[in-house]
């Protein structure tokens, strides 16, 4: 093709099964003399956070990502390969995002960063973190400080007891997540009617088509609109679904003390729970129910909506119990102040958006549809900015 400098090959592992097989795949690849000779002892591997979370839920995905990076680091060391991870994250927690960048970097597995960190910045997060020179400088300062601190900070490595319990939490949360998202026949009708998912593909707000397959279901939907649709309705389901069931089951078992010990002494696990708690603090089940009341007509889908809200409430109880908090983010005064100030404005935008969606779906006049689409786009922008991390 006339390329003077060969482009580097960067394998991407993103679904749960991909992550679990990543170490074996790279071991085979590093064992090929022709490949070894072409990479000059250096390899970059991309870890996909979005699709793994969409596939298995946030908790199961985060543990798989942690173990995969550990295993790949070991394989690279065995083959004397200089390995760099490329973290394919988004702005939402459901896509691997974490507004506390410093803590996020320190929560990665030991010996997987080693002074080098590559990550994607997407959506609203580009402007939020790099939109002004002083803001961009501050962002780079935080990344630099975190990467340096990570190299010189001793952090606990999970022992056999913690790993066994994480496997259990991962399995329970994944099963609970997939039971609703994949196995419940009511879910797709509910998702498509109670959120603006169908309308997102018709608006010029994404860099890629909303779906890989235009006629497919949730499995064909790209992770960005999947998370974005739930964020718009303030349900934030991809981040917390499955987490409450896992925590609750363990807290009722003989492993309760071990779980609390993990939360207290293992920064990586505590960071994950803190993120879920933050998302629950930003969630508004009553707003999500308003979308349902206005837009969902199928009675079976409404029954599922009521069930999801009960799961949401149970998840709130479980997370607060584990964190030993009486209220969400009770130690985060800044977030509480932000939510207090902005929620009344975002609430109004949500009510307006639900009405716009209702009228748009019932409208037959093309001229009026264009006006409604403009109004919908304005409401989407307002809610996205109000939520703060939706990229």
mmCIF file of C-alpha atoms in Angstrom:
data_model
loop_
_atom_site.group_PDB
_atom_site.id
_atom_site.type_symbol
_atom_site.label_atom_id
_atom_site.label_comp_id
_atom_site.label_asym_id
_atom_site.label_seq_id
_atom_site.Cartn_x
_atom_site.Cartn_y
_atom_site.Cartn_z
ATOM 1 C CA UNK A 1 0.000 0.000 0.000
ATOM 2 C CA UNK A 2 3.027 2.267 -0.048
ATOM 3 C CA UNK A 3 3.215 2.788 3.712
ATOM 4 C CA UNK A 4 6.852 3.558 4.525
ATOM 5 C CA UNK A 5 6.552 3.029 8.280
ATOM 6 C CA UNK A 6 4.447 -0.054 9.172
ATOM 7 C CA UNK A 7 1.462 0.766 11.365
ATOM 8 C CA UNK A 8 1.508 -0.872 14.777
ATOM 9 C CA UNK A 9 -1.023 -3.623 15.483
ATOM 10 C CA UNK A 10 -3.157 -2.924 18.569
ATOM 11 C CA UNK A 11 -5.393 -5.863 19.548
ATOM 12 C CA UNK A 12 -8.691 -4.841 21.172
ATOM 13 C CA UNK A 13 -10.395 -6.944 23.845
ATOM 14 C CA UNK A 14 -13.821 -5.669 24.837
ATOM 15 C CA UNK A 15 -16.530 -8.259 25.611
ATOM 16 C CA UNK A 16 -16.393 -10.383 28.755
ATOM 17 C CA UNK A 17 -15.320 -13.468 26.807
ATOM 18 C CA UNK A 18 -12.733 -11.443 24.876
ATOM 19 C CA UNK A 19 -11.190 -10.223 28.121
ATOM 20 C CA UNK A 20 -11.056 -13.690 29.651
ATOM 21 C CA UNK A 21 -9.242 -15.062 26.593
ATOM 22 C CA UNK A 22 -6.926 -12.101 26.066
ATOM 23 C CA UNK A 23 -3.840 -13.545 27.821
ATOM 24 C CA UNK A 24 -3.974 -16.809 25.847
ATOM 25 C CA UNK A 25 -4.471 -14.901 22.599
ATOM 26 C CA UNK A 26 -1.460 -12.652 23.164
ATOM 27 C CA UNK A 27 0.668 -15.580 24.366
ATOM 28 C CA UNK A 28 0.055 -17.312 21.036
ATOM 29 C CA UNK A 29 0.737 -14.096 19.120
ATOM 30 C CA UNK A 30 3.998 -13.413 20.962
ATOM 31 C CA UNK A 31 5.084 -16.998 20.212
ATOM 32 C CA UNK A 32 5.060 -16.352 16.453
ATOM 33 C CA UNK A 33 8.620 -15.496 15.328
ATOM 34 C CA UNK A 34 7.396 -13.404 12.404
ATOM 35 C CA UNK A 35 5.226 -11.279 14.674
ATOM 36 C CA UNK A 36 7.878 -10.982 17.384
ATOM 37 C CA UNK A 37 10.340 -9.774 14.769
ATOM 38 C CA UNK A 38 7.978 -7.060 13.519
ATOM 39 C CA UNK A 39 7.134 -5.339 16.832
ATOM 40 C CA UNK A 40 10.668 -4.617 18.023
ATOM 41 C CA UNK A 41 9.890 -5.790 21.544
ATOM 42 C CA UNK A 42 6.987 -3.353 22.028
ATOM 43 C CA UNK A 43 3.249 -4.005 22.141
ATOM 44 C CA UNK A 44 0.160 -1.899 22.752
ATOM 45 C CA UNK A 45 -3.117 -3.558 23.792
ATOM 46 C CA UNK A 46 -6.480 -1.828 23.958
ATOM 47 C CA UNK A 47 -8.908 -2.696 26.750
ATOM 48 C CA UNK A 48 -12.535 -1.972 25.858
ATOM 49 C CA UNK A 49 -14.555 -0.698 28.779
ATOM 50 C CA UNK A 50 -17.798 0.185 26.996
ATOM 51 C CA UNK A 51 -18.819 -3.085 25.369
ATOM 52 C CA UNK A 52 -17.654 -5.256 28.258
ATOM 53 C CA UNK A 53 -19.890 -3.302 30.650
ATOM 54 C CA UNK A 54 -22.783 -3.410 28.180
ATOM 55 C CA UNK A 55 -22.236 -7.160 27.827
ATOM 56 C CA UNK A 56 -21.941 -8.148 31.500
ATOM 57 C CA UNK A 57 -22.703 -5.132 33.706
ATOM 58 C CA UNK A 58 -20.317 -2.686 35.339
ATOM 59 C CA UNK A 59 -19.165 -4.787 38.305
ATOM 60 C CA UNK A 60 -18.390 -7.956 36.343
ATOM 61 C CA UNK A 61 -16.706 -5.944 33.602
ATOM 62 C CA UNK A 62 -14.469 -3.998 35.982
ATOM 63 C CA UNK A 63 -13.193 -7.202 37.617
ATOM 64 C CA UNK A 64 -12.579 -8.814 34.219
ATOM 65 C CA UNK A 65 -10.654 -5.726 33.082
ATOM 66 C CA UNK A 66 -8.544 -5.780 36.259
ATOM 67 C CA UNK A 67 -7.645 -9.481 35.945
ATOM 68 C CA UNK A 68 -7.042 -9.224 32.202
ATOM 69 C CA UNK A 69 -4.498 -6.439 32.625
ATOM 70 C CA UNK A 70 -2.732 -8.435 35.347
ATOM 71 C CA UNK A 71 -2.590 -11.538 33.139
ATOM 72 C CA UNK A 72 -1.428 -9.644 30.040
ATOM 73 C CA UNK A 73 1.352 -7.965 32.025
ATOM 74 C CA UNK A 74 2.595 -11.391 33.124
ATOM 75 C CA UNK A 75 2.503 -12.756 29.554
ATOM 76 C CA UNK A 76 4.371 -9.725 28.213
ATOM 77 C CA UNK A 77 7.045 -10.093 30.882
ATOM 78 C CA UNK A 78 7.476 -13.798 30.058
ATOM 79 C CA UNK A 79 8.108 -12.885 26.417
ATOM 80 C CA UNK A 80 10.271 -9.830 27.277
ATOM 81 C CA UNK A 81 7.763 -7.502 25.627
ATOM 82 C CA UNK A 82 7.402 -3.858 26.649
ATOM 83 C CA UNK A 83 3.618 -3.600 27.089
ATOM 84 C CA UNK A 84 1.466 -0.444 27.083
ATOM 85 C CA UNK A 85 -2.292 -0.489 27.721
ATOM 86 C CA UNK A 86 -4.657 1.725 25.766
ATOM 87 C CA UNK A 87 -7.779 2.243 27.878
ATOM 88 C CA UNK A 88 -10.865 2.696 25.695
ATOM 89 C CA UNK A 89 -13.065 4.597 28.154
ATOM 90 C CA UNK A 90 -15.936 7.052 27.840
ATOM 91 C CA UNK A 91 -17.265 9.771 30.107
ATOM 92 C CA UNK A 92 -20.056 7.783 31.735
ATOM 93 C CA UNK A 93 -19.280 5.367 34.564
ATOM 94 C CA UNK A 94 -21.026 2.691 32.486
ATOM 95 C CA UNK A 95 -18.292 3.162 29.867
ATOM 96 C CA UNK A 96 -15.381 3.103 32.304
ATOM 97 C CA UNK A 97 -15.373 6.817 33.088
ATOM 98 C CA UNK A 98 -14.416 8.300 36.434
ATOM 99 C CA UNK A 99 -14.438 12.068 37.106
ATOM 100 C CA UNK A 100 -11.860 11.511 39.868
ATOM 101 C CA UNK A 101 -9.012 10.916 37.405
ATOM 102 C CA UNK A 102 -6.255 10.684 40.003
ATOM 103 C CA UNK A 103 -8.049 7.984 42.026
ATOM 104 C CA UNK A 104 -9.065 6.188 38.835
ATOM 105 C CA UNK A 105 -5.460 5.747 37.707
ATOM 106 C CA UNK A 106 -4.341 4.581 41.147
ATOM 107 C CA UNK A 107 -7.120 1.970 41.130
ATOM 108 C CA UNK A 108 -5.531 0.057 38.239
ATOM 109 C CA UNK A 109 -3.777 -3.208 38.991
ATOM 110 C CA UNK A 110 -0.144 -2.826 40.178
ATOM 111 C CA UNK A 111 2.564 -3.273 37.516
ATOM 112 C CA UNK A 112 0.212 -2.537 34.611
ATOM 113 C CA UNK A 113 0.911 1.179 34.051
ATOM 114 C CA UNK A 114 4.639 1.544 34.770
ATOM 115 C CA UNK A 115 4.859 5.221 33.916
ATOM 116 C CA UNK A 116 2.803 5.072 30.705
ATOM 117 C CA UNK A 117 -0.929 5.594 30.346
ATOM 118 C CA UNK A 118 -2.993 5.974 27.185
ATOM 119 C CA UNK A 119 -6.736 6.660 27.309
ATOM 120 C CA UNK A 120 -9.557 7.905 25.089
ATOM 121 C CA UNK A 121 -11.480 11.106 25.787
ATOM 122 C CA UNK A 122 -14.902 11.260 24.151
ATOM 123 C CA UNK A 123 -18.079 13.293 23.873
ATOM 124 C CA UNK A 124 -18.716 16.135 26.306
ATOM 125 C CA UNK A 125 -15.594 15.140 28.249
ATOM 126 C CA UNK A 126 -13.351 16.559 25.505
ATOM 127 C CA UNK A 127 -14.678 20.072 26.057
ATOM 128 C CA UNK A 128 -14.979 19.601 29.804
ATOM 129 C CA UNK A 129 -11.346 18.538 30.200
ATOM 130 C CA UNK A 130 -9.642 20.320 27.288
ATOM 131 C CA UNK A 131 -12.017 23.075 26.153
ATOM 132 C CA UNK A 132 -9.882 25.920 27.543
ATOM 133 C CA UNK A 133 -6.082 26.212 27.824
ATOM 134 C CA UNK A 134 -6.044 26.427 31.621
ATOM 135 C CA UNK A 135 -8.458 23.518 31.888
ATOM 136 C CA UNK A 136 -6.394 21.400 29.491
ATOM 137 C CA UNK A 137 -3.225 22.205 31.449
ATOM 138 C CA UNK A 138 -4.932 21.182 34.694
ATOM 139 C CA UNK A 139 -6.119 17.903 33.133
ATOM 140 C CA UNK A 140 -2.620 17.034 31.932
ATOM 141 C CA UNK A 141 -1.240 17.954 35.364
ATOM 142 C CA UNK A 142 -3.611 15.488 37.014
ATOM 143 C CA UNK A 143 -2.759 12.704 34.545
ATOM 144 C CA UNK A 144 0.970 13.302 34.977
ATOM 145 C CA UNK A 145 0.776 13.426 38.769
ATOM 146 C CA UNK A 146 -1.354 10.272 38.900
ATOM 147 C CA UNK A 147 0.916 8.247 36.604
ATOM 148 C CA UNK A 148 3.957 9.300 38.642
ATOM 149 C CA UNK A 149 2.202 8.589 41.952
ATOM 150 C CA UNK A 150 1.053 5.187 40.717
ATOM 151 C CA UNK A 151 4.630 4.161 40.066
ATOM 152 C CA UNK A 152 5.718 5.066 43.606
ATOM 153 C CA UNK A 153 2.643 4.076 45.627
ATOM 154 C CA UNK A 154 2.396 0.724 47.361
ATOM 155 C CA UNK A 155 -1.088 -0.714 46.950
ATOM 156 C CA UNK A 156 -2.500 -3.992 48.226
ATOM 157 C CA UNK A 157 -2.743 -6.850 45.769
ATOM 158 C CA UNK A 158 -5.870 -8.976 46.121
ATOM 159 C CA UNK A 159 -5.105 -12.302 47.781
ATOM 160 C CA UNK A 160 -6.898 -15.622 47.171
ATOM 161 C CA UNK A 161 -9.751 -14.771 49.583
ATOM 162 C CA UNK A 162 -10.487 -11.432 47.945
ATOM 163 C CA UNK A 163 -10.194 -12.902 44.447
ATOM 164 C CA UNK A 164 -12.597 -15.722 45.276
ATOM 165 C CA UNK A 165 -15.125 -13.238 46.608
ATOM 166 C CA UNK A 166 -14.706 -10.971 43.571
ATOM 167 C CA UNK A 167 -15.413 -13.960 41.335
ATOM 168 C CA UNK A 168 -18.635 -14.539 43.262
ATOM 169 C CA UNK A 169 -19.646 -10.872 43.095
ATOM 170 C CA UNK A 170 -18.890 -10.850 39.386
ATOM 171 C CA UNK A 171 -20.937 -13.988 38.669
ATOM 172 C CA UNK A 172 -23.962 -12.891 40.698
ATOM 173 C CA UNK A 173 -23.986 -9.375 39.255
ATOM 174 C CA UNK A 174 -23.529 -10.608 35.682
ATOM 175 C CA UNK A 175 -26.364 -13.128 36.015
ATOM 176 C CA UNK A 176 -28.700 -10.492 37.507
ATOM 177 C CA UNK A 177 -27.791 -7.992 34.773
ATOM 178 C CA UNK A 178 -28.257 -10.424 31.900
ATOM 179 C CA UNK A 179 -31.475 -11.828 33.356
ATOM 180 C CA UNK A 180 -33.127 -8.479 32.688
ATOM 181 C CA UNK A 181 -31.210 -7.086 29.711
ATOM 182 C CA UNK A 182 -30.845 -10.271 27.676
ATOM 183 C CA UNK A 183 -33.416 -12.763 28.888
ATOM 184 C CA UNK A 184 -36.526 -10.715 29.713
ATOM 185 C CA UNK A 185 -38.664 -10.374 26.591
ATOM 186 C CA UNK A 186 -40.207 -7.199 28.012
ATOM 187 C CA UNK A 187 -36.903 -5.362 28.154
ATOM 188 C CA UNK A 188 -36.402 -4.249 24.540
ATOM 189 C CA UNK A 189 -39.947 -2.825 24.190
ATOM 190 C CA UNK A 190 -39.502 -1.047 27.518
ATOM 191 C CA UNK A 191 -36.084 0.353 26.626
ATOM 192 C CA UNK A 192 -37.186 1.614 23.220
ATOM 193 C CA UNK A 193 -40.344 3.274 24.474
ATOM 194 C CA UNK A 194 -39.162 4.656 27.850
ATOM 195 C CA UNK A 195 -35.940 6.255 26.533
ATOM 196 C CA UNK A 196 -35.047 8.383 23.472
ATOM 197 C CA UNK A 197 -32.998 5.505 21.999
ATOM 198 C CA UNK A 198 -34.964 5.316 18.743
ATOM 199 C CA UNK A 199 -34.759 9.065 18.225
ATOM 200 C CA UNK A 200 -31.003 9.284 18.882
ATOM 201 C CA UNK A 201 -30.182 7.542 15.596
ATOM 202 C CA UNK A 202 -32.209 10.146 13.685
ATOM 203 C CA UNK A 203 -30.363 13.099 15.203
ATOM 204 C CA UNK A 204 -26.945 14.257 13.989
ATOM 205 C CA UNK A 205 -25.193 14.022 17.360
ATOM 206 C CA UNK A 206 -22.922 10.977 17.051
ATOM 207 C CA UNK A 207 -19.717 10.177 15.204
ATOM 208 C CA UNK A 208 -20.950 6.718 14.182
ATOM 209 C CA UNK A 209 -24.299 5.017 13.491
ATOM 210 C CA UNK A 210 -26.190 4.243 16.717
ATOM 211 C CA UNK A 211 -26.358 0.567 15.749
ATOM 212 C CA UNK A 212 -23.951 -1.861 14.131
ATOM 213 C CA UNK A 213 -26.994 -3.635 12.679
ATOM 214 C CA UNK A 214 -29.989 -1.414 11.952
ATOM 215 C CA UNK A 215 -32.494 -4.235 12.528
ATOM 216 C CA UNK A 216 -30.851 -5.740 15.622
ATOM 217 C CA UNK A 217 -31.800 -5.513 19.282
ATOM 218 C CA UNK A 218 -29.874 -4.299 22.309
ATOM 219 C CA UNK A 219 -26.905 -6.531 21.447
ATOM 220 C CA UNK A 220 -26.391 -4.593 18.189
ATOM 221 C CA UNK A 221 -26.653 -1.171 19.820
ATOM 222 C CA UNK A 222 -23.381 0.668 20.267
ATOM 223 C CA UNK A 223 -22.330 1.316 23.850
ATOM 224 C CA UNK A 224 -22.478 5.103 23.495
ATOM 225 C CA UNK A 225 -26.228 5.425 22.696
ATOM 226 C CA UNK A 226 -26.921 2.544 25.113
ATOM 227 C CA UNK A 227 -25.510 4.527 28.026
ATOM 228 C CA UNK A 228 -26.584 7.889 26.667
ATOM 229 C CA UNK A 229 -30.268 6.916 26.429
ATOM 230 C CA UNK A 230 -30.383 5.767 30.060
ATOM 231 C CA UNK A 231 -28.516 8.874 31.210
ATOM 232 C CA UNK A 232 -31.066 11.112 29.495
ATOM 233 C CA UNK A 233 -33.897 9.614 31.551
ATOM 234 C CA UNK A 234 -31.791 9.773 34.770
ATOM 235 C CA UNK A 235 -32.190 5.989 35.221
ATOM 236 C CA UNK A 236 -28.474 5.222 34.630
ATOM 237 C CA UNK A 237 -29.337 1.518 34.550
ATOM 238 C CA UNK A 238 -26.137 0.169 32.894
ATOM 239 C CA UNK A 239 -23.976 1.306 35.822
ATOM 240 C CA UNK A 240 -25.879 -0.127 38.803
ATOM 241 C CA UNK A 241 -27.924 -3.052 37.479
ATOM 242 C CA UNK A 242 -26.654 -6.286 39.077
ATOM 243 C CA UNK A 243 -24.512 -4.542 41.692
ATOM 244 C CA UNK A 244 -27.151 -4.528 44.413
ATOM 245 C CA UNK A 245 -27.976 -8.213 44.058
ATOM 246 C CA UNK A 246 -24.295 -9.162 44.352
ATOM 247 C CA UNK A 247 -23.569 -6.987 47.377
ATOM 248 C CA UNK A 248 -26.788 -7.957 49.139
ATOM 249 C CA UNK A 249 -26.170 -11.693 48.670
ATOM 250 C CA UNK A 250 -22.645 -11.490 50.063
ATOM 251 C CA UNK A 251 -23.617 -9.263 52.998
ATOM 252 C CA UNK A 252 -26.152 -11.911 54.029
ATOM 253 C CA UNK A 253 -23.526 -14.681 53.848
ATOM 254 C CA UNK A 254 -20.512 -15.692 55.913
ATOM 255 C CA UNK A 255 -18.346 -13.561 53.606
ATOM 256 C CA UNK A 256 -19.828 -10.269 54.841
ATOM 257 C CA UNK A 257 -16.768 -9.375 56.945
ATOM 258 C CA UNK A 258 -14.451 -10.106 54.029
ATOM 259 C CA UNK A 259 -16.491 -7.857 51.752
ATOM 260 C CA UNK A 260 -16.338 -5.009 54.252
ATOM 261 C CA UNK A 261 -12.593 -5.572 54.605
ATOM 262 C CA UNK A 262 -12.209 -5.314 50.830
ATOM 263 C CA UNK A 263 -14.154 -2.067 50.767
ATOM 264 C CA UNK A 264 -12.059 -0.606 53.553
ATOM 265 C CA UNK A 265 -8.573 -1.714 52.489
ATOM 266 C CA UNK A 266 -8.618 -2.292 48.719
ATOM 267 C CA UNK A 267 -8.667 1.004 46.845
ATOM 268 C CA UNK A 268 -9.577 -0.504 43.472
ATOM 269 C CA UNK A 269 -12.742 -2.130 44.815
ATOM 270 C CA UNK A 270 -13.695 0.900 46.895
ATOM 271 C CA UNK A 271 -13.317 3.139 43.835
ATOM 272 C CA UNK A 272 -15.791 0.963 41.913
ATOM 273 C CA UNK A 273 -18.342 1.109 44.729
ATOM 274 C CA UNK A 274 -17.814 4.869 45.116
ATOM 275 C CA UNK A 275 -18.586 5.322 41.423
ATOM 276 C CA UNK A 276 -21.790 3.300 41.694
ATOM 277 C CA UNK A 277 -22.774 5.368 44.734
ATOM 278 C CA UNK A 278 -22.137 8.586 42.804
ATOM 279 C CA UNK A 279 -24.303 7.399 39.906
ATOM 280 C CA UNK A 280 -27.105 6.388 42.266
ATOM 281 C CA UNK A 281 -26.916 9.877 43.799
ATOM 282 C CA UNK A 282 -27.414 11.355 40.318
ATOM 283 C CA UNK A 283 -30.246 8.966 39.442
ATOM 284 C CA UNK A 284 -33.899 9.965 39.819
ATOM 285 C CA UNK A 285 -36.323 6.999 39.687
ATOM 286 C CA UNK A 286 -39.297 9.384 39.815
ATOM 287 C CA UNK A 287 -38.094 11.109 36.649
ATOM 288 C CA UNK A 288 -37.611 7.726 34.976
ATOM 289 C CA UNK A 289 -41.136 6.785 36.019
ATOM 290 C CA UNK A 290 -42.456 9.984 34.443
ATOM 291 C CA UNK A 291 -40.985 8.926 31.089
ATOM 292 C CA UNK A 292 -42.657 5.564 31.566
ATOM 293 C CA UNK A 293 -46.040 7.101 32.411
ATOM 294 C CA UNK A 294 -45.924 9.388 29.378
ATOM 295 C CA UNK A 295 -44.347 7.084 26.773
ATOM 296 C CA UNK A 296 -44.842 3.391 27.616
ATOM 297 C CA UNK A 297 -48.121 1.886 26.486
ATOM 298 C CA UNK A 298 -47.422 -1.846 26.782
ATOM 299 C CA UNK A 299 -48.644 -3.134 30.164
ATOM 300 C CA UNK A 300 -46.006 -5.867 30.379
ATOM 301 C CA UNK A 301 -43.284 -3.297 29.754
ATOM 302 C CA UNK A 302 -44.753 -1.136 32.528
ATOM 303 C CA UNK A 303 -44.568 -4.136 34.890
ATOM 304 C CA UNK A 304 -40.877 -4.484 34.069
ATOM 305 C CA UNK A 305 -40.381 -0.775 34.714
ATOM 306 C CA UNK A 306 -41.872 -1.161 38.182
ATOM 307 C CA UNK A 307 -39.620 -4.168 38.830
ATOM 308 C CA UNK A 308 -36.516 -2.238 37.724
ATOM 309 C CA UNK A 309 -37.376 0.593 40.118
ATOM 310 C CA UNK A 310 -37.645 -1.924 42.981
ATOM 311 C CA UNK A 311 -34.228 -3.316 42.024
ATOM 312 C CA UNK A 312 -32.901 0.243 41.976
ATOM 313 C CA UNK A 313 -34.193 0.833 45.504
ATOM 314 C CA UNK A 314 -32.677 -2.446 46.725
ATOM 315 C CA UNK A 315 -29.367 -1.465 45.122
ATOM 316 C CA UNK A 316 -29.412 1.868 46.940
ATOM 317 C CA UNK A 317 -29.930 0.046 50.243
ATOM 318 C CA UNK A 318 -27.126 -2.447 49.571
ATOM 319 C CA UNK A 319 -24.571 0.171 48.482
ATOM 320 C CA UNK A 320 -25.316 2.437 51.454
ATOM 321 C CA UNK A 321 -24.981 -0.561 53.782
ATOM 322 C CA UNK A 322 -21.589 -1.535 52.367
ATOM 323 C CA UNK A 323 -20.319 2.056 52.366
ATOM 324 C CA UNK A 324 -21.671 2.553 55.910
ATOM 325 C CA UNK A 325 -23.416 5.728 54.759
ATOM 326 C CA UNK A 326 -26.826 7.055 55.743
ATOM 327 C CA UNK A 327 -27.139 9.115 52.561
ATOM 328 C CA UNK A 328 -25.414 9.070 49.183
ATOM 329 C CA UNK A 329 -22.054 10.812 48.940
ATOM 330 C CA UNK A 330 -22.437 12.170 52.456
ATOM 331 C CA UNK A 331 -18.706 12.934 52.518
ATOM 332 C CA UNK A 332 -18.755 14.679 49.125
ATOM 333 C CA UNK A 333 -20.030 18.178 49.908
ATOM 334 C CA UNK A 334 -19.198 19.483 46.418
ATOM 335 C CA UNK A 335 -21.339 16.872 44.650
ATOM 336 C CA UNK A 336 -24.223 17.416 47.055
ATOM 337 C CA UNK A 337 -24.096 21.153 46.384
ATOM 338 C CA UNK A 338 -23.925 20.620 42.612
ATOM 339 C CA UNK A 339 -26.945 18.306 42.634
ATOM 340 C CA UNK A 340 -28.902 20.708 44.848
ATOM 341 C CA UNK A 341 -28.300 23.589 42.448
ATOM 342 C CA UNK A 342 -28.725 21.889 39.080
ATOM 343 C CA UNK A 343 -31.396 19.235 39.679
ATOM 344 C CA UNK A 344 -34.376 21.655 39.522
ATOM 345 C CA UNK A 345 -33.241 22.784 36.073
ATOM 346 C CA UNK A 346 -32.528 19.282 34.771
ATOM 347 C CA UNK A 347 -35.862 18.045 36.172
ATOM 348 C CA UNK A 348 -37.695 20.612 34.009
ATOM 349 C CA UNK A 349 -35.678 19.556 30.959
ATOM 350 C CA UNK A 350 -36.627 15.925 31.563
ATOM 351 C CA UNK A 351 -40.336 16.740 31.822
ATOM 352 C CA UNK A 352 -40.135 18.749 28.611
ATOM 353 C CA UNK A 353 -38.210 16.003 26.839
ATOM 354 C CA UNK A 354 -40.790 13.349 27.733
ATOM 355 C CA UNK A 355 -43.541 15.560 26.288
ATOM 356 C CA UNK A 356 -41.483 16.273 23.153
ATOM 357 C CA UNK A 357 -40.911 12.543 22.613
ATOM 358 C CA UNK A 358 -44.634 11.859 23.033
ATOM 359 C CA UNK A 359 -45.600 14.490 20.481
ATOM 360 C CA UNK A 360 -42.844 13.463 18.077
ATOM 361 C CA UNK A 361 -43.940 9.831 18.114
ATOM 362 C CA UNK A 362 -47.574 10.801 17.461
ATOM 363 C CA UNK A 363 -46.866 13.509 14.864
ATOM 364 C CA UNK A 364 -47.717 13.055 11.161
ATOM 365 C CA UNK A 365 -46.835 16.552 9.978
ATOM 366 C CA UNK A 366 -43.282 16.720 8.596
ATOM 367 C CA UNK A 367 -42.837 20.435 9.278
ATOM 368 C CA UNK A 368 -43.896 19.996 12.898
ATOM 369 C CA UNK A 369 -41.585 16.961 13.202
ATOM 370 C CA UNK A 370 -38.589 19.111 12.292
ATOM 371 C CA UNK A 371 -39.520 21.637 14.982
ATOM 372 C CA UNK A 372 -39.926 18.847 17.526
ATOM 373 C CA UNK A 373 -36.572 17.337 16.547
ATOM 374 C CA UNK A 374 -34.890 20.684 17.153
ATOM 375 C CA UNK A 375 -36.598 20.916 20.531
ATOM 376 C CA UNK A 376 -35.528 17.362 21.360
ATOM 377 C CA UNK A 377 -31.913 18.127 20.480
ATOM 378 C CA UNK A 378 -31.959 21.170 22.762
ATOM 379 C CA UNK A 379 -33.359 19.084 25.626
ATOM 380 C CA UNK A 380 -30.742 16.383 25.055
ATOM 381 C CA UNK A 381 -27.944 18.966 25.181
ATOM 382 C CA UNK A 382 -29.323 20.492 28.364
ATOM 383 C CA UNK A 383 -29.685 17.182 30.176
ATOM 384 C CA UNK A 384 -26.258 15.977 29.010
ATOM 385 C CA UNK A 385 -24.604 19.136 30.351
ATOM 386 C CA UNK A 386 -26.598 18.901 33.559
ATOM 387 C CA UNK A 387 -25.542 15.318 34.194
ATOM 388 C CA UNK A 388 -21.914 16.314 33.742
ATOM 389 C CA UNK A 389 -20.297 13.089 32.458
ATOM 390 C CA UNK A 390 -22.121 11.564 29.504
ATOM 391 C CA UNK A 391 -19.414 11.166 26.832
#
